[in-house]
Short mmCIF file of C-alpha atoms in Angstrom, two decimals:
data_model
loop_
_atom_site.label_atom_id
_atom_site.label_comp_id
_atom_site.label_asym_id
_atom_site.label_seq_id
_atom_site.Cartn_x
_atom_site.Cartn_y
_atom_site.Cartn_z
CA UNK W 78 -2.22 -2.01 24.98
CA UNK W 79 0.21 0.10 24.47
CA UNK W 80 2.77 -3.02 23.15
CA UNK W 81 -0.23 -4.23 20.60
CA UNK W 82 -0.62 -0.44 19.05
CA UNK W 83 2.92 0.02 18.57
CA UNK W 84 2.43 -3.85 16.44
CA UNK W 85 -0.19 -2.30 14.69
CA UNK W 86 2.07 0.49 13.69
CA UNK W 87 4.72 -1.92 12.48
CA UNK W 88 2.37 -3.63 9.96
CA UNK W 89 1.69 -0.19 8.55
CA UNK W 90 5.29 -0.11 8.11
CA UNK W 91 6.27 -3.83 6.96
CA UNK W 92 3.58 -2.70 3.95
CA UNK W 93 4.93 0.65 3.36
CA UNK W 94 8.27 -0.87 3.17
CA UNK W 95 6.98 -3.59 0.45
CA UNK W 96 4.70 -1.06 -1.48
CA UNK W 97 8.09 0.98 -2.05
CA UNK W 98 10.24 -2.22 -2.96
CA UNK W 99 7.60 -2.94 -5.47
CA UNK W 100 7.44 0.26 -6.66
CA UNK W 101 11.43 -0.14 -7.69
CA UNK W 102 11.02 -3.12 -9.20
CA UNK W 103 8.20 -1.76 -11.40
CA UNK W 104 10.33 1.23 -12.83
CA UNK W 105 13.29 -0.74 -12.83
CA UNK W 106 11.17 -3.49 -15.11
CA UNK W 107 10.92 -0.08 -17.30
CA UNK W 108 14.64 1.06 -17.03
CA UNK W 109 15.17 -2.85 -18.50
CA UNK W 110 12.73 -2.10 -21.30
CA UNK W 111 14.43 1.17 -21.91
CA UNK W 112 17.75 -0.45 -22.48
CA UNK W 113 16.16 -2.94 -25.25
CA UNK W 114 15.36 0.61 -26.88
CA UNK W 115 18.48 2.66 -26.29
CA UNK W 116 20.86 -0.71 -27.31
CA UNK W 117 18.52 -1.46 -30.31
CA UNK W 118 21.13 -0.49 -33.32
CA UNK W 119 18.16 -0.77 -35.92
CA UNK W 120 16.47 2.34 -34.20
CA UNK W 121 19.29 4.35 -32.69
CA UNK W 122 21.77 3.73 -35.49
CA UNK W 123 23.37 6.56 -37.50
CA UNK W 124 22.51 4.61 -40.95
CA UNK W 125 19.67 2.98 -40.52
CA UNK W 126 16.90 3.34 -43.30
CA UNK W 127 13.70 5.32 -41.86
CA UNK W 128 11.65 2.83 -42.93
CA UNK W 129 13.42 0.24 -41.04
CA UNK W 130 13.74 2.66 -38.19
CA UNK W 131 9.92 3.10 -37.89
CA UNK W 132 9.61 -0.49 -38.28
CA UNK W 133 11.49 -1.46 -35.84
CA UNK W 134 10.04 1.43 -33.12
CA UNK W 135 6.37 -0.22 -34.22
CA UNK W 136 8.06 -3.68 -33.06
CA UNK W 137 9.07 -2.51 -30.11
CA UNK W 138 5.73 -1.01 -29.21
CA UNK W 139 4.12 -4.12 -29.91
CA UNK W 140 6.64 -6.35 -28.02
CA UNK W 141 7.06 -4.22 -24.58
CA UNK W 142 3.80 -3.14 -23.00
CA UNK W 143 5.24 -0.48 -21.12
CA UNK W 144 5.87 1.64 -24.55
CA UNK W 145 2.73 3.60 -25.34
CA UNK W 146 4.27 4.99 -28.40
CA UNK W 147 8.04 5.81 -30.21
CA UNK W 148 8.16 8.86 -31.99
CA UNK W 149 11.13 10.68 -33.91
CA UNK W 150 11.68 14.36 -33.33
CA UNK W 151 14.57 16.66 -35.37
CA UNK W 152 16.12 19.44 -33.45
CA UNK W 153 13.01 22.18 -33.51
CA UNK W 154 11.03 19.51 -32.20
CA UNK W 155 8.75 18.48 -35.60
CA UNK W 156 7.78 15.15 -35.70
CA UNK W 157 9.59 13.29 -38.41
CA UNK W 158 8.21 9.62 -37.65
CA UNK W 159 6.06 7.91 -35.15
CA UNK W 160 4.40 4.65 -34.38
CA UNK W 161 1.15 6.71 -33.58
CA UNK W 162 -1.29 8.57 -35.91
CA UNK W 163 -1.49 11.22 -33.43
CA UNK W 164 1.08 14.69 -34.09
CA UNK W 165 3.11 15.19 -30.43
CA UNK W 166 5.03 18.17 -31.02
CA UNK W 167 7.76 18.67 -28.75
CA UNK W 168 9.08 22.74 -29.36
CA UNK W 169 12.23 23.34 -27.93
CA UNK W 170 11.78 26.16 -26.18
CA UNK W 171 8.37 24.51 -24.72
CA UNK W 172 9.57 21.19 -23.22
CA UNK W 173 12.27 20.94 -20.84
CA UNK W 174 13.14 17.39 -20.62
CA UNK W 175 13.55 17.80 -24.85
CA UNK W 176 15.51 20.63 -24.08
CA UNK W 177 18.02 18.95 -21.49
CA UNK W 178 18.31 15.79 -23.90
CA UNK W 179 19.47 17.79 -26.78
CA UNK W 180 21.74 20.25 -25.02
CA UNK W 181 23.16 17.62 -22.20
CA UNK W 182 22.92 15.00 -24.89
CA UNK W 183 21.69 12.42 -22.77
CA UNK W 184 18.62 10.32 -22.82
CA UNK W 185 16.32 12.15 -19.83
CA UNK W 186 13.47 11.00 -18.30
CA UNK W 187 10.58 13.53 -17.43
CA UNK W 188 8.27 13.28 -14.26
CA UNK W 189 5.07 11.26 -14.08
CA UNK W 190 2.60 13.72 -16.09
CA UNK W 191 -0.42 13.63 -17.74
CA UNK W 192 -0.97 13.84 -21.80
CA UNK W 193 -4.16 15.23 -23.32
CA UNK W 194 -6.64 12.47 -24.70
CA UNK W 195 -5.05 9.92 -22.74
CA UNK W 196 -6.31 8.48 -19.53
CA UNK W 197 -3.71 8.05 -16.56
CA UNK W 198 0.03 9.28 -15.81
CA UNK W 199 2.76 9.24 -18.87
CA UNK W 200 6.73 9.13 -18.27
CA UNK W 201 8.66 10.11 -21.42
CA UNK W 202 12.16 9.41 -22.22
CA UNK W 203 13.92 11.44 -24.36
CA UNK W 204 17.07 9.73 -26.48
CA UNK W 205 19.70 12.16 -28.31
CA UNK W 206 20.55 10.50 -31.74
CA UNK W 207 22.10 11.37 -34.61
CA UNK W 208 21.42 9.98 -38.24
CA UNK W 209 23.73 9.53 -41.21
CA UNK W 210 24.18 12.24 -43.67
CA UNK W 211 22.41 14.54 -41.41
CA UNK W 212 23.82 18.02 -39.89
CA UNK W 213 21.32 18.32 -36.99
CA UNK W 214 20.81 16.41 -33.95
CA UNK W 215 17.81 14.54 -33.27
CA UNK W 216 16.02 12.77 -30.62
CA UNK W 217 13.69 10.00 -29.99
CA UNK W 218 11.16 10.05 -27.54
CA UNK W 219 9.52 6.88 -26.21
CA UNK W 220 6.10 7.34 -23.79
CA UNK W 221 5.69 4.59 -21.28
CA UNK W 222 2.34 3.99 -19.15
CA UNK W 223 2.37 4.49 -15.69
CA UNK W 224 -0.46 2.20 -15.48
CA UNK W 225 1.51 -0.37 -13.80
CA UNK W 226 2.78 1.98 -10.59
CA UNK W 227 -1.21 3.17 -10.41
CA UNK W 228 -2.31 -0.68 -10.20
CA UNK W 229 -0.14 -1.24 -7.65
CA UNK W 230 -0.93 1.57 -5.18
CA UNK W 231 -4.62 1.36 -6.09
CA UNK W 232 -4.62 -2.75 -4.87
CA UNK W 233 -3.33 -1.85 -1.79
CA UNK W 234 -5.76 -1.88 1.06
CA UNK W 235 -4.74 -1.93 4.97
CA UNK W 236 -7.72 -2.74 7.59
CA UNK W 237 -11.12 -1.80 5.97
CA UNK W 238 -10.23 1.65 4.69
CA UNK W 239 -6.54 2.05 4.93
CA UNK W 240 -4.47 3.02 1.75
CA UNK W 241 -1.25 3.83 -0.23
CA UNK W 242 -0.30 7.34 -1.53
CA UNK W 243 2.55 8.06 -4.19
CA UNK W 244 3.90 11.40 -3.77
CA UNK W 245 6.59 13.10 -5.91
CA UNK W 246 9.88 14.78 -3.57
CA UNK W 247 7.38 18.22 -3.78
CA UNK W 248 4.25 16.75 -2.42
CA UNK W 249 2.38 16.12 -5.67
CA UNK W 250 -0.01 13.24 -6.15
CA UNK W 251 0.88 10.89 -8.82
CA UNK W 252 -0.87 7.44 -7.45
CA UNK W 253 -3.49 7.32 -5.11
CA UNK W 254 -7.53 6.39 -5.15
CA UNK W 255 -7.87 10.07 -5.09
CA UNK W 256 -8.18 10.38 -8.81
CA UNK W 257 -9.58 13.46 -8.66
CA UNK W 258 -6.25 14.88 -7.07
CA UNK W 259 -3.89 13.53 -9.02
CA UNK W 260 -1.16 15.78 -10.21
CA UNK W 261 -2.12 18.22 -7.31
CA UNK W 262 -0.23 19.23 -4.26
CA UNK W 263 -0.98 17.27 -1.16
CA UNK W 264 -2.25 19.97 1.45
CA UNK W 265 -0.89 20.58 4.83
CA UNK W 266 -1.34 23.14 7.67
CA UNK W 267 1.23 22.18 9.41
CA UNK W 268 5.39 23.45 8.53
CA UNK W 269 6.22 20.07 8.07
CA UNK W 270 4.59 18.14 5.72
CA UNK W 271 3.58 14.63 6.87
CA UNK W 272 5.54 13.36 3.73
CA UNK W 273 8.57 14.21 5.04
CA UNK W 274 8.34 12.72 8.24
CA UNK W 275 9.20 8.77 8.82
CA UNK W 276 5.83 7.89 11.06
CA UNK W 277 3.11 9.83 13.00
CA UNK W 278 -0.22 11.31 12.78
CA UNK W 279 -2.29 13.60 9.91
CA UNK W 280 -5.54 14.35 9.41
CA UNK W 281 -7.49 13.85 5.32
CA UNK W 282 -10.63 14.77 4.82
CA UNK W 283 -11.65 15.41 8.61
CA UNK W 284 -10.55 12.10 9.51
CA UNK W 285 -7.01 11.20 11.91
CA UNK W 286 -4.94 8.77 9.93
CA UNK W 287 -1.80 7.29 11.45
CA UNK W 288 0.96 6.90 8.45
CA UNK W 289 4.28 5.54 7.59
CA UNK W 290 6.41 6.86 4.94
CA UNK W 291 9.74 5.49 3.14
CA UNK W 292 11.50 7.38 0.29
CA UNK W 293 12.26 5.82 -2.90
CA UNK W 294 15.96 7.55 -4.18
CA UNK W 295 16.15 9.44 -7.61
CA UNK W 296 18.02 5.93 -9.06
CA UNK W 297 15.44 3.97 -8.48
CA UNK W 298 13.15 5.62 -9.93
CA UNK W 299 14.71 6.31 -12.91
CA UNK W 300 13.49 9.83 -13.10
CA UNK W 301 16.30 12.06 -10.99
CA UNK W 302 13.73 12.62 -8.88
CA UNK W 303 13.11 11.05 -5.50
CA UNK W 304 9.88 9.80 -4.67
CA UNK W 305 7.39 9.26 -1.52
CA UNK W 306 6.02 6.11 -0.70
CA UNK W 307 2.88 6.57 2.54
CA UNK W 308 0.82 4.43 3.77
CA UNK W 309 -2.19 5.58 5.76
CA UNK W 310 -4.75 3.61 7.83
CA UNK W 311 -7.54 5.70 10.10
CA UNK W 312 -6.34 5.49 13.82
CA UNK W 313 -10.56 4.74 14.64
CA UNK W 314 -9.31 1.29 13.01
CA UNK W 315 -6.35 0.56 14.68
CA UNK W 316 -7.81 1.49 17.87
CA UNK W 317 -10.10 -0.77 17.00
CA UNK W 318 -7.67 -3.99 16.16
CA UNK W 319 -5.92 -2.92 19.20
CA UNK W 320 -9.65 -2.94 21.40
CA UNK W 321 -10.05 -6.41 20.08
CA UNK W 322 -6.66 -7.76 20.27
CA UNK W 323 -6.94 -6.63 23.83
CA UNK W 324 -10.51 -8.57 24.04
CA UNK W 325 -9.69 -11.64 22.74
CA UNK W 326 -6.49 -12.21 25.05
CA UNK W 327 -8.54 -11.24 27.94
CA UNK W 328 -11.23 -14.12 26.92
CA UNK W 329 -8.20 -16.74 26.66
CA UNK W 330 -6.97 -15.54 30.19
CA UNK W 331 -10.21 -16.02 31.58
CA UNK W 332 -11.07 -19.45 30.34
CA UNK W 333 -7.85 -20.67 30.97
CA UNK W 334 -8.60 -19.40 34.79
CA UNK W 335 -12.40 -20.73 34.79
CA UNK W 336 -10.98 -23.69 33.36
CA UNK W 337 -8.67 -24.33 36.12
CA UNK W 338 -11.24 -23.31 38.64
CA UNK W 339 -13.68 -25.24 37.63
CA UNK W 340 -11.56 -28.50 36.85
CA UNK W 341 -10.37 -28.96 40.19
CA UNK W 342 -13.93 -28.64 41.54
CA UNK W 343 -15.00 -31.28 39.06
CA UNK W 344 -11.62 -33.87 40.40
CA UNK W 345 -13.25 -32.90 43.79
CA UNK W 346 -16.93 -34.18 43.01
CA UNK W 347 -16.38 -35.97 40.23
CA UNK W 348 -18.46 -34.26 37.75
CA UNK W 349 -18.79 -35.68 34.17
CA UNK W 350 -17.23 -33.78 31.31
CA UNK W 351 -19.91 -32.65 29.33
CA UNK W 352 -21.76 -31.04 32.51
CA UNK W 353 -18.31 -29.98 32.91
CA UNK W 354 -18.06 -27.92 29.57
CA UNK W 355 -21.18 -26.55 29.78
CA UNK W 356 -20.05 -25.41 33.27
CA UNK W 357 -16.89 -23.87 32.30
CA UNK W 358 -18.88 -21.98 29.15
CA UNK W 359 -21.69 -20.45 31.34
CA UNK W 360 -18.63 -19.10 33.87
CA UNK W 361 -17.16 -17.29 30.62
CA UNK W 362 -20.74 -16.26 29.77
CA UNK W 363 -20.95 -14.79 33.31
CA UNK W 364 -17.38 -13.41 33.63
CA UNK W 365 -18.07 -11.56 29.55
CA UNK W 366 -21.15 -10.08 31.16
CA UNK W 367 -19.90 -9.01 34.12
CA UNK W 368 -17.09 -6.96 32.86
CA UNK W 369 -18.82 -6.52 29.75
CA UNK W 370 -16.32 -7.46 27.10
CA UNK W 371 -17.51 -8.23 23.20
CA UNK W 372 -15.75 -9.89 20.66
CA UNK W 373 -17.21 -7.97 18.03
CA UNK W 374 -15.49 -4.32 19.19
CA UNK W 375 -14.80 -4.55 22.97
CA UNK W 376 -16.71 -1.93 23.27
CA UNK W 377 -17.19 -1.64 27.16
CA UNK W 378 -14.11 -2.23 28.69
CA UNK W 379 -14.27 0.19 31.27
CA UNK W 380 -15.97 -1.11 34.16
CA UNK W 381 -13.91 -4.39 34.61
CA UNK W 382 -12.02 -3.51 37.80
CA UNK W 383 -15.49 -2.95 39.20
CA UNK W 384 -17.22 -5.71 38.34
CA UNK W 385 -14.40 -8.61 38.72
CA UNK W 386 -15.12 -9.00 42.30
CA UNK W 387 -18.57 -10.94 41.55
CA UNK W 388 -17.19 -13.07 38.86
CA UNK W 389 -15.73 -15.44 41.12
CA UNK W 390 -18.80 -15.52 43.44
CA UNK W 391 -21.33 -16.75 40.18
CA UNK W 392 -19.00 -19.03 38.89
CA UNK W 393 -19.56 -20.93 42.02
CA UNK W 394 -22.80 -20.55 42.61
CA UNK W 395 -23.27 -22.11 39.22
CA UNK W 396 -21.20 -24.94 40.16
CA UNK W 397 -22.57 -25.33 43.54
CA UNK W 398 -26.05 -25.23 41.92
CA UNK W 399 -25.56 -28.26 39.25
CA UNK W 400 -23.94 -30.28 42.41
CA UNK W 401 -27.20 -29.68 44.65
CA UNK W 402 -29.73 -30.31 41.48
CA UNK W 403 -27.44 -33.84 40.34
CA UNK W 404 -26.91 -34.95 44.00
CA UNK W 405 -22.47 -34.75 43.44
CA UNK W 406 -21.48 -35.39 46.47
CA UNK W 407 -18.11 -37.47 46.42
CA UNK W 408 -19.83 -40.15 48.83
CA UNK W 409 -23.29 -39.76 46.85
CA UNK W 410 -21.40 -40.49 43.40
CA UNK W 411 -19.29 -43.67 44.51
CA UNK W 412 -22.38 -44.61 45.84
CA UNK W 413 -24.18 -44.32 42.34
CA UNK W 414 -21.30 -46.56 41.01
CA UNK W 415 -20.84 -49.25 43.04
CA UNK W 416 -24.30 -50.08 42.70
CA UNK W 417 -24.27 -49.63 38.81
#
């Protein structure tokens, strides 16, 4: 048993593993996207036209689904143009990932966050520029859905209620089916946080959950920031698949030993294969019963060492019963057919 729990564990972790690979290849699907912004020379250019320059950000937004919106900011952080109707300042002394991309003059991307009137997790990314004939610095700000990353930790389902968490490096929630948590610290009693631990135990909501955890590094996620990938199934449910893993090899073992039991009786008297079959399946019937396996759970798997000792003994008094009630005796059935 303790060999099929540790295989159970290892799924947990082959889909922990792919959940975070996926997870990389989603951001770095927006990293590509980003470059088609930061090498376009229509919107980034020093002497671009701002009507061309909006034009082109409203192209952009149109032809890559993972821009929400391109706006233009000067130095205080006033909007100046934007593909969206909707005013976003950014002040200065208000926004530090505006800050950082003016002062470092770098593009920076913020941490998974949420914007008012808008459903989900936002990333901005912040682009220092610097236009023609101006003095000041400026710097365009493209907001890209995190809709894709939420999709893909919301689809994932292991055994009937297992699931996939997103954390940030600090513990905060940014994917999960906990919607109602989102942005929030994860909560733990304990002085280690299950997040940073590879594999073990932790109880949500009043339930044990055995989880597996791999870290996705501040490059990948094109943020600075690393990230945690867990993935959680109750242990009630793996006991479970372990309980009928366990079942179900027990049932081969036995038929394959009723089986042989039972076939050399049948070379012995000659008994036809259909009575044969429906020989070997009462046996298994008898043998379940007895030690009171089910396929369904394995629920009573306690009492086997107890009960095996009969098994044997009705297995053959079923066999010795259909040879009494057909007459199978090996004289008695070469009798039968030499005179058919």
């Amino acid at each position: 048993r303790s060999a099929l729990a540790e295989s159970e564990r290892e799924k947990i972790a082959a889909v922990t593993h792919e959940v975070a690979r996926q997870t990389e290849r989603l951001m770095d699907s927006a990293a590509n996207d980003l470059v088609s912004l930061r090498g376009n020379k229509v919107v980034t250019g020093k002497s671009t036209p701002m009507d061309e320059r909006v034009e082109e950000m409203r192209r952009l937004v149109n032809a890559y689904q993972m821009f929400d919106d391109i706006s233009l900011y000067d130095s205080t952080g006033g909007l100046v143009k934007s593909t969206t109707d909707t005013n976003h300042p950014e002040p200065f002394e208000k926004t530090l990932w505006f800050k950082r991309a003016l002062v470092e003059q770098r593009v920076i991307t913020s941490r998974p966050h949420r914007v008012i009137g808008h459903e989900g997790l936002h990333l901005k990314v912040y682009i220092p520029l610097q236009i023609g004939g101006q003095s000041e610095d400026y710097v365009l700000r493209a907001r890209l859905r995190f809709q894709a990353v939420w999709d893909l930790i919301d689809g994932v389902q292991i055994g009937e209620s297992g699931q996939a968490l997103l954390l940030d490096q600090w513990g905060t929630l940014i994917a999960a089916r906990y919607k109602d948590r989102i942005t929030r610290p994860m909560s733990s009693d304990v002085d280690l946080p299950f997040w940073k631990q590879t594999a073990g135990e932790v109880q949500l909501d009043g339930v044990n959950h055995y989880f597996h955890r791999e870290i996705i590094r501040p490059s990948e996620t094109q943020t600075g920031e690393a990230w945690v990938v867990a993935c959680l199934r109750p242990e009630v449910e793996l006991l479970s698949s372990v309980r009928r893993a366990v079942t179900i090899q027990t049932m081969i073992a036995i038929g394959a030993l009723i089986g042989g039991f039972i076939g050399a009786i049948a070379l012995t008297f000659l008994i036809p294969i259909p009575l044969l079959g429906s020989l070997i399946g009462a046996c298994v019937g008898a043998t379940l019963g007895a030690w009171g396996l089910e396929l369904s759970g394995g629920r009573k798997m306690g009492e086997s060492a107890k009960s095996g000792v009969g098994v044997r003994g009705k297995c053959l008094l079923l066999v010795e019963r259909q040879i009494v009630q057909r007459q199978f005796t090996p004289f008695g059935a070469v009798q039968q057919r030499s005179g058919g």
